[in-house]
Short mmCIF file of C-alpha atoms in Angstrom, two decimals:
data_model
loop_
_atom_site.label_atom_id
_atom_site.label_comp_id
_atom_site.label_asym_id
_atom_site.label_seq_id
_atom_site.Cartn_x
_atom_site.Cartn_y
_atom_site.Cartn_z
CA MET Z 1 8.33 11.82 15.25
CA TRP Z 2 8.61 11.98 11.48
CA GLN Z 3 9.73 15.04 9.50
CA ALA Z 4 8.73 14.12 5.96
CA GLU Z 5 7.19 11.00 4.48
CA VAL Z 6 5.65 9.42 1.43
CA ARG Z 7 2.59 7.33 2.26
CA VAL Z 8 1.53 4.59 -0.15
CA ASP Z 9 -1.93 3.03 -0.02
CA LEU Z 10 -1.41 -0.61 -1.02
CA ASP Z 11 -5.15 -1.27 -1.04
CA ALA Z 12 -5.55 1.46 -3.65
CA ILE Z 13 -2.99 -0.30 -5.86
CA ARG Z 14 -4.84 -3.58 -5.43
CA ASP Z 15 -8.18 -1.98 -6.22
CA ASN Z 16 -6.85 -0.14 -9.28
CA VAL Z 17 -5.58 -3.41 -10.72
CA ALA Z 18 -8.83 -5.17 -9.88
CA LEU Z 19 -10.75 -2.42 -11.67
CA MET Z 20 -8.74 -2.89 -14.85
CA ARG Z 21 -8.83 -6.67 -14.56
CA ALA Z 22 -12.64 -6.52 -14.46
CA GLY Z 23 -12.65 -4.53 -17.69
CA THR Z 24 -10.84 -6.99 -19.91
CA SER Z 25 -10.71 -10.65 -20.87
CA ALA Z 26 -6.93 -10.36 -21.17
CA GLU Z 27 -4.44 -11.08 -18.42
CA VAL Z 28 -2.91 -8.09 -16.65
CA MET Z 29 0.79 -7.31 -16.42
CA ALA Z 30 1.32 -4.68 -13.73
CA VAL Z 31 4.37 -2.59 -14.60
CA VAL Z 32 6.50 -2.00 -11.51
CA LYS Z 33 9.67 -0.55 -13.08
CA GLY Z 34 11.25 2.59 -11.67
CA ASP Z 35 10.84 1.27 -8.12
CA GLY Z 36 7.13 0.91 -8.72
CA TYR Z 37 6.90 4.43 -10.19
CA GLY Z 38 8.27 5.69 -6.90
CA HIS Z 39 5.86 3.65 -4.77
CA GLY Z 40 8.28 0.83 -3.92
CA MET Z 41 8.68 -2.07 -6.32
CA LEU Z 42 8.18 -5.08 -4.05
CA PRO Z 43 5.19 -3.84 -2.02
CA SER Z 44 3.56 -2.53 -5.21
CA ALA Z 45 4.15 -5.84 -6.97
CA ARG Z 46 2.56 -7.81 -4.16
CA ALA Z 47 -0.43 -5.47 -4.03
CA ALA Z 48 -0.90 -5.68 -7.80
CA LEU Z 49 -0.82 -9.46 -7.70
CA ALA Z 50 -3.41 -9.35 -4.91
CA GLY Z 51 -5.60 -7.30 -7.26
CA GLY Z 52 -5.53 -9.92 -9.99
CA ALA Z 53 -2.40 -9.20 -11.99
CA THR Z 54 -0.80 -12.40 -13.25
CA TRP Z 55 2.34 -10.80 -14.69
CA LEU Z 56 4.80 -8.11 -13.63
CA GLY Z 57 6.73 -5.88 -16.00
CA VAL Z 58 10.09 -4.19 -15.44
CA ALA Z 59 12.57 -2.38 -17.64
CA THR Z 60 15.87 -3.85 -16.49
CA LEU Z 61 17.29 -7.25 -15.71
CA ASP Z 62 18.35 -6.03 -12.27
CA GLU Z 63 14.76 -5.06 -11.47
CA GLY Z 64 13.57 -8.51 -12.47
CA LEU Z 65 16.23 -10.20 -10.36
CA ALA Z 66 15.26 -7.99 -7.39
CA LEU Z 67 11.67 -9.24 -7.68
CA ARG Z 68 12.90 -12.82 -7.62
CA ARG Z 69 15.11 -12.12 -4.59
CA GLY Z 70 12.07 -10.60 -2.93
CA GLY Z 71 10.19 -13.87 -3.24
CA ILE Z 72 8.04 -12.99 -6.26
CA GLU Z 73 7.34 -16.15 -8.25
CA ALA Z 74 4.84 -14.71 -10.77
CA PRO Z 75 5.90 -14.34 -14.42
CA VAL Z 76 8.13 -11.29 -14.92
CA LEU Z 77 9.09 -9.64 -18.20
CA ALA Z 78 12.23 -7.47 -18.42
CA TRP Z 79 12.71 -5.63 -21.71
CA LEU Z 80 15.60 -3.15 -21.83
CA HIS Z 81 19.01 -4.74 -22.39
CA SER Z 82 22.29 -3.16 -23.39
CA PRO Z 83 24.96 -5.43 -24.93
CA GLY Z 84 27.05 -7.57 -22.62
CA LEU Z 85 24.64 -7.99 -19.71
CA ALA Z 86 24.58 -11.24 -17.74
CA LEU Z 87 21.35 -12.33 -19.40
CA HIS Z 88 21.98 -15.92 -18.33
CA GLU Z 89 21.16 -14.82 -14.78
CA GLY Z 90 17.72 -13.81 -15.97
CA VAL Z 91 17.27 -17.12 -17.77
CA GLU Z 92 18.34 -18.99 -14.63
CA ALA Z 93 15.84 -17.00 -12.57
CA GLY Z 94 12.99 -17.80 -14.93
CA ILE Z 95 12.58 -14.19 -16.03
CA ASP Z 96 11.04 -13.60 -19.45
CA LEU Z 97 13.35 -11.44 -21.57
CA SER Z 98 12.59 -9.24 -24.54
CA ALA Z 99 14.49 -9.25 -27.82
CA SER Z 100 14.45 -6.02 -29.81
CA SER Z 101 17.16 -6.79 -32.34
CA LEU Z 102 19.02 -9.63 -34.01
CA GLY Z 103 21.94 -8.94 -31.68
CA VAL Z 104 19.81 -9.51 -28.58
CA VAL Z 105 18.44 -12.72 -30.08
CA GLU Z 106 22.00 -13.95 -30.48
CA GLU Z 107 22.91 -12.91 -26.92
CA LEU Z 108 19.85 -14.71 -25.57
CA VAL Z 109 20.84 -17.91 -27.39
CA THR Z 110 24.25 -17.69 -25.71
CA ALA Z 111 22.58 -16.97 -22.36
CA ALA Z 112 20.26 -19.95 -22.67
CA ARG Z 113 23.14 -22.30 -23.43
CA ARG Z 114 25.21 -20.94 -20.57
CA ALA Z 115 22.27 -21.34 -18.18
CA GLU Z 116 21.50 -24.78 -19.64
CA ARG Z 117 17.88 -23.72 -19.63
CA THR Z 118 15.41 -22.63 -22.30
CA ALA Z 119 15.05 -18.84 -22.42
CA ARG Z 120 11.52 -17.46 -22.31
CA VAL Z 121 11.53 -14.74 -24.96
CA HIS Z 122 9.18 -11.98 -26.14
CA LEU Z 123 9.98 -10.43 -29.53
CA LYS Z 124 9.35 -6.69 -29.66
CA LEU Z 125 8.23 -5.09 -32.93
CA ASP Z 126 8.55 -1.35 -33.48
CA THR Z 127 5.14 -0.39 -34.88
CA GLY Z 128 5.76 3.35 -34.98
CA LEU Z 129 7.13 4.61 -31.67
CA ALA Z 130 10.65 4.55 -33.16
CA ARG Z 131 12.19 3.71 -29.83
CA GLY Z 132 13.05 0.11 -28.84
CA GLY Z 133 11.92 -2.78 -30.99
CA VAL Z 134 12.70 -4.48 -34.27
CA SER Z 135 12.07 -2.32 -37.33
CA PRO Z 136 9.65 -3.81 -39.88
CA ALA Z 137 12.48 -4.17 -42.40
CA ASP Z 138 14.47 -6.33 -39.95
CA TRP Z 139 11.47 -8.24 -38.61
CA PRO Z 140 11.74 -11.28 -40.96
CA ALA Z 141 15.42 -11.83 -40.17
CA VAL Z 142 14.77 -11.66 -36.43
CA LEU Z 143 11.82 -14.03 -36.75
CA GLU Z 144 13.93 -16.48 -38.72
CA ALA Z 145 16.69 -16.47 -36.08
CA ALA Z 146 14.18 -16.74 -33.22
CA ALA Z 147 12.33 -19.61 -34.90
CA LYS Z 148 15.60 -21.48 -35.30
CA ALA Z 149 16.46 -20.87 -31.64
CA GLN Z 150 13.08 -22.30 -30.68
CA ALA Z 151 13.56 -25.33 -32.92
CA ASP Z 152 16.98 -25.88 -31.32
CA GLY Z 153 15.46 -25.79 -27.83
CA ASP Z 154 17.18 -22.56 -26.82
CA PHE Z 155 14.01 -20.41 -26.86
CA GLU Z 156 10.41 -20.65 -25.86
CA LEU Z 157 8.80 -17.84 -27.84
CA VAL Z 158 6.25 -16.73 -25.25
CA GLY Z 159 5.22 -13.38 -26.66
CA VAL Z 160 5.23 -10.81 -29.43
CA TRP Z 161 4.71 -7.24 -28.33
CA SER Z 162 4.90 -3.56 -29.12
CA HIS Z 163 4.25 -0.18 -27.49
CA PHE Z 164 2.03 2.78 -28.38
CA ALA Z 165 3.27 6.30 -29.00
CA CYS Z 166 0.02 8.24 -28.55
CA ALA Z 167 -2.56 6.02 -26.83
CA ASP Z 168 -3.08 8.79 -24.26
CA MET Z 169 -4.25 11.11 -27.07
CA LEU Z 170 -7.75 9.84 -27.73
CA GLY Z 171 -8.49 9.43 -31.42
CA HIS Z 172 -4.92 10.03 -32.56
CA GLU Z 173 -4.45 8.55 -36.01
CA SER Z 174 -1.25 6.74 -35.01
CA ILE Z 175 -3.16 4.39 -32.69
CA ASP Z 176 -4.98 2.60 -35.48
CA ARG Z 177 -1.88 2.74 -37.64
CA GLN Z 178 0.17 1.00 -34.96
CA LEU Z 179 -2.54 -1.60 -34.39
CA ALA Z 180 -2.52 -2.39 -38.10
CA ALA Z 181 1.29 -2.65 -38.11
CA PHE Z 182 1.13 -4.96 -35.10
CA ALA Z 183 -1.42 -7.20 -36.82
CA ASP Z 184 0.81 -7.31 -39.90
CA GLY Z 185 3.81 -8.22 -37.75
CA LEU Z 186 1.89 -11.04 -36.09
CA ALA Z 187 0.87 -12.37 -39.52
CA VAL Z 188 4.50 -12.40 -40.65
CA ALA Z 189 5.47 -14.18 -37.42
CA GLU Z 190 2.88 -16.85 -38.12
CA ARG Z 191 4.45 -17.48 -41.51
CA PHE Z 192 7.65 -18.33 -39.65
CA GLY Z 193 5.75 -20.75 -37.46
CA ILE Z 194 5.66 -18.39 -34.46
CA THR Z 195 2.26 -18.32 -32.73
CA PRO Z 196 2.94 -16.81 -29.30
CA ARG Z 197 0.71 -17.42 -26.30
CA TYR Z 198 0.84 -13.72 -25.46
CA ARG Z 199 0.38 -10.84 -27.89
CA HIS Z 200 0.52 -7.49 -26.10
CA ILE Z 201 0.59 -3.82 -27.00
CA ALA Z 202 -1.84 -2.06 -24.61
CA ASN Z 203 -0.38 0.33 -22.03
CA SER Z 204 -2.46 2.10 -19.35
CA ALA Z 205 -4.25 4.37 -21.82
CA ALA Z 206 -5.12 1.58 -24.23
CA THR Z 207 -6.14 -0.69 -21.36
CA LEU Z 208 -8.63 1.95 -20.26
CA THR Z 209 -9.90 3.14 -23.66
CA ARG Z 210 -9.12 0.64 -26.44
CA PRO Z 211 -10.45 -2.86 -25.75
CA ASP Z 212 -9.64 -3.76 -29.36
CA ALA Z 213 -5.96 -3.48 -28.41
CA HIS Z 214 -6.09 -5.85 -25.44
CA TYR Z 215 -5.16 -9.09 -27.23
CA ASP Z 216 -3.97 -11.64 -24.61
CA LEU Z 217 -2.24 -9.35 -22.12
CA VAL Z 218 -2.43 -5.69 -21.12
CA ARG Z 219 0.42 -3.76 -19.50
CA PRO Z 220 -0.88 -0.91 -17.30
CA GLY Z 221 1.76 1.16 -15.58
CA ILE Z 222 0.74 4.57 -14.22
CA ALA Z 223 -2.89 3.46 -13.82
CA VAL Z 224 -1.79 0.77 -11.36
CA TYR Z 225 -0.88 3.61 -9.01
CA GLY Z 226 -4.19 5.40 -9.48
CA LEU Z 227 -3.06 8.14 -11.83
CA SER Z 228 -4.77 8.58 -15.15
CA PRO Z 229 -2.77 8.73 -18.38
CA ILE Z 230 -5.50 10.86 -19.93
CA GLU Z 231 -6.06 14.42 -18.82
CA GLY Z 232 -9.49 15.09 -17.34
CA GLU Z 233 -10.43 11.43 -16.91
CA THR Z 234 -10.04 9.38 -13.73
CA PHE Z 235 -11.72 6.09 -14.77
CA GLY Z 236 -12.50 5.40 -11.11
CA LEU Z 237 -8.81 5.04 -10.21
CA ARG Z 238 -7.53 6.15 -6.81
CA PRO Z 239 -4.06 7.69 -6.41
CA ALA Z 240 -1.96 5.64 -4.02
CA MET Z 241 0.75 8.15 -3.04
CA THR Z 242 0.64 11.05 -0.58
CA ALA Z 243 3.70 13.26 0.01
CA ARG Z 244 3.76 15.40 3.12
CA ALA Z 245 6.03 17.00 5.73
CA ARG Z 246 5.82 18.76 9.05
CA VAL Z 247 6.50 22.49 9.13
CA ALA Z 248 10.01 23.03 10.50
CA GLN Z 249 9.74 26.74 11.36
CA THR Z 250 7.47 29.75 11.08
CA LYS Z 251 8.43 33.43 11.20
CA ARG Z 252 6.87 36.84 10.76
CA VAL Z 253 8.41 39.02 8.09
CA PRO Z 254 7.64 42.58 6.93
CA ALA Z 255 6.13 43.70 3.67
CA GLY Z 256 8.64 43.81 0.85
CA GLN Z 257 10.63 40.81 2.07
CA GLY Z 258 12.16 38.67 -0.67
CA VAL Z 259 11.91 34.93 -0.13
CA SER Z 260 14.25 32.05 -1.04
CA TYR Z 261 17.07 32.02 -3.59
CA GLY Z 262 16.98 34.85 -6.07
CA LEU Z 263 14.30 36.62 -3.99
CA THR Z 264 11.82 35.87 -6.78
CA TYR Z 265 8.88 36.13 -4.36
CA VAL Z 266 8.33 39.35 -2.42
CA THR Z 267 5.77 39.68 0.36
CA GLU Z 268 3.03 42.24 -0.23
CA ARG Z 269 2.40 42.85 3.47
CA GLU Z 270 3.56 41.74 6.90
CA THR Z 271 2.99 38.01 6.89
CA THR Z 272 3.95 34.61 8.29
CA LEU Z 273 6.23 32.28 6.36
CA ALA Z 274 6.23 28.52 6.95
CA LEU Z 275 9.29 26.42 6.15
CA VAL Z 276 8.49 22.91 4.82
CA PRO Z 277 11.41 20.42 4.79
CA LEU Z 278 11.00 18.91 1.33
CA GLY Z 279 12.96 20.03 -1.73
CA TYR Z 280 14.23 18.94 -5.10
CA ALA Z 281 16.58 16.38 -3.51
CA ASP Z 282 13.41 14.67 -2.29
CA GLY Z 283 11.50 14.89 -5.55
CA VAL Z 284 9.90 18.35 -5.48
CA PRO Z 285 10.36 19.74 -9.01
CA ARG Z 286 12.27 23.02 -9.04
CA ALA Z 287 10.16 23.99 -12.04
CA ALA Z 288 7.26 24.37 -9.58
CA SER Z 289 8.90 27.37 -7.90
CA ASN Z 290 6.30 30.05 -7.13
CA ALA Z 291 3.62 27.66 -8.36
CA GLY Z 292 3.47 24.33 -6.50
CA PRO Z 293 0.25 23.79 -4.52
CA VAL Z 294 0.48 22.70 -0.87
CA GLU Z 295 -2.30 22.12 1.64
CA LEU Z 296 -1.57 23.49 5.09
CA GLY Z 297 -3.95 24.46 7.87
CA GLY Z 298 -6.97 23.43 5.84
CA LYS Z 299 -6.13 25.77 2.97
CA ARG Z 300 -4.39 25.38 -0.37
CA ARG Z 301 -1.21 27.47 -0.48
CA THR Z 302 1.37 28.11 -3.19
CA VAL Z 303 5.14 27.69 -2.92
CA ALA Z 304 6.61 31.14 -2.26
CA GLY Z 305 9.88 31.57 -4.12
CA ARG Z 306 12.22 28.97 -5.50
CA VAL Z 307 12.18 25.31 -4.55
CA CYS Z 308 15.46 24.57 -2.76
CA MET Z 309 17.33 21.29 -2.41
CA ASP Z 310 15.88 20.56 1.02
CA GLN Z 311 12.96 22.91 1.56
CA ILE Z 312 10.18 25.10 0.29
CA VAL Z 313 8.53 28.16 1.83
CA LEU Z 314 4.83 29.00 2.08
CA ASP Z 315 3.30 32.42 2.69
CA VAL Z 316 0.40 31.75 5.07
CA GLY Z 317 -0.59 35.35 5.79
CA ASP Z 318 -2.08 35.78 9.25
CA ASP Z 319 -3.32 32.21 9.57
CA GLU Z 320 -2.46 30.26 12.69
CA VAL Z 321 0.27 27.89 11.55
CA ALA Z 322 2.93 26.42 13.81
CA ALA Z 323 6.02 24.26 13.59
CA GLY Z 324 4.93 20.62 13.51
CA ASP Z 325 1.77 21.24 11.46
CA VAL Z 326 1.40 18.90 8.49
CA ALA Z 327 1.80 20.27 4.97
CA THR Z 328 0.56 17.98 2.16
CA LEU Z 329 2.11 18.47 -1.25
CA PHE Z 330 -0.16 15.99 -3.00
CA GLY Z 331 -2.38 13.01 -2.37
CA PRO Z 332 -5.60 11.47 -3.68
CA GLY Z 333 -7.28 14.87 -3.86
CA ASP Z 334 -9.95 14.24 -1.26
CA ASP Z 335 -11.79 17.43 -0.23
CA GLY Z 336 -10.04 19.38 -2.96
CA GLY Z 337 -6.49 18.71 -1.80
CA PRO Z 338 -3.63 19.04 -4.30
CA THR Z 339 -2.79 16.07 -6.50
CA ALA Z 340 0.17 14.83 -8.52
CA ASP Z 341 -1.72 16.06 -11.57
CA ASP Z 342 -1.79 19.57 -10.10
CA TRP Z 343 1.97 19.48 -9.58
CA ALA Z 344 2.52 18.12 -13.08
CA GLU Z 345 0.51 20.98 -14.56
CA VAL Z 346 2.44 23.74 -12.81
CA ALA Z 347 5.81 22.05 -13.43
CA GLY Z 348 5.13 21.47 -17.11
CA THR Z 349 5.49 17.72 -16.87
CA ILE Z 350 3.39 14.55 -16.42
CA ASN Z 351 2.06 12.85 -13.32
CA TYR Z 352 4.38 9.88 -13.98
CA GLU Z 353 7.42 12.06 -13.30
CA ILE Z 354 6.00 13.64 -10.15
CA VAL Z 355 5.47 10.37 -8.28
CA THR Z 356 8.54 8.62 -9.67
CA ARG Z 357 10.78 11.46 -8.42
CA PHE Z 358 9.79 10.82 -4.80
CA GLY Z 359 12.36 8.11 -4.09
CA SER Z 360 14.84 9.94 -1.86
CA PRO Z 361 16.31 7.65 0.82
CA ARG Z 362 15.90 10.39 3.43
CA VAL Z 363 12.12 10.49 2.96
CA PRO Z 364 10.76 7.17 4.22
CA ARG Z 365 7.88 5.39 2.55
CA VAL Z 366 5.10 4.36 4.90
CA TYR Z 367 2.64 1.74 3.70
CA ASP Z 368 -1.06 1.79 4.48
CA GLY Z 369 -3.46 -1.07 3.82
CA THR Z 370 -2.94 -4.80 3.82
CA ALA Z 371 -2.98 -5.75 0.13
CA GLY Z 372 -0.15 -8.14 -0.63
CA VAL Z 373 1.39 -7.83 2.82
CA PRO Z 374 2.77 -11.22 3.89
CA ALA Z 375 0.69 -12.76 6.67
#
């Protein structure tokens, strides 16, 4: 008998990728960083590939190596590298690596020579996000060094890429400004003899709303898992994750009873409280205290009092609720059930954070569907 679980619909992941693949002439890189946004990196990767993705994207070298150890042979791009990492291991594993500075270019040359293998490299240009990436002022120097590394046989310059700041804000002026900066950066690269096979800038939002940004490759992340990056739009995506637990205990309490730490919720009448064994150690945001929606007994309830490390409490009034009944924190929203978007709204965050938080080792993931499951 299970106490709490996160269920992941692999067929939904497959279908979400297939939906986006059908809407573009570009190839699709499914981003599976952050343990597949909390859905499990390897199963999510396999399901995404089953849906038509031809690439996988991760943040760290270790994530890329884990995909290779898991038997994934598809192209993988890893893009976030601090100085001194064993980048040669990525080169040896055939992982594409991003260079965001002259220093990383130099480290990748060293890595390629140590691995005695050509490094597959994507150069990242900062077009306005002001996060990772080469600044426009430094772009020519990086291009010059990368072109030399390619001429020397150390690099294969596979891609040039960037990342949007506000693609989820439809019509934001920065979107066109970044696209123009990206086009300028590609033109400069061409002057250095760099004509990459893959030019890519589109994240989930741009994949779904800006076909002019698709170039050769799109990089959906949150949309792979069925969550929309744009408020109020679903684009036909289906959320893949459901978080639920069995009620551990119920009890009758009198009117005027304070509930949970700080007694911030006080019962208005004699009522039944239901204890649900999921808390902030499992991914439930504490910011959703007195606000988080939970479906129990066919009704939508609200967390009563503060979210604790291991549990939350629901005030169910006089409804018939018993220990062992299933309480659903969020899922695909069928029949009006709560969703990750609902939790994000009450917690003052984004749906990305809600699902990614649910990675506690004491809450097992259970996989539904057959997409990408080895025969």
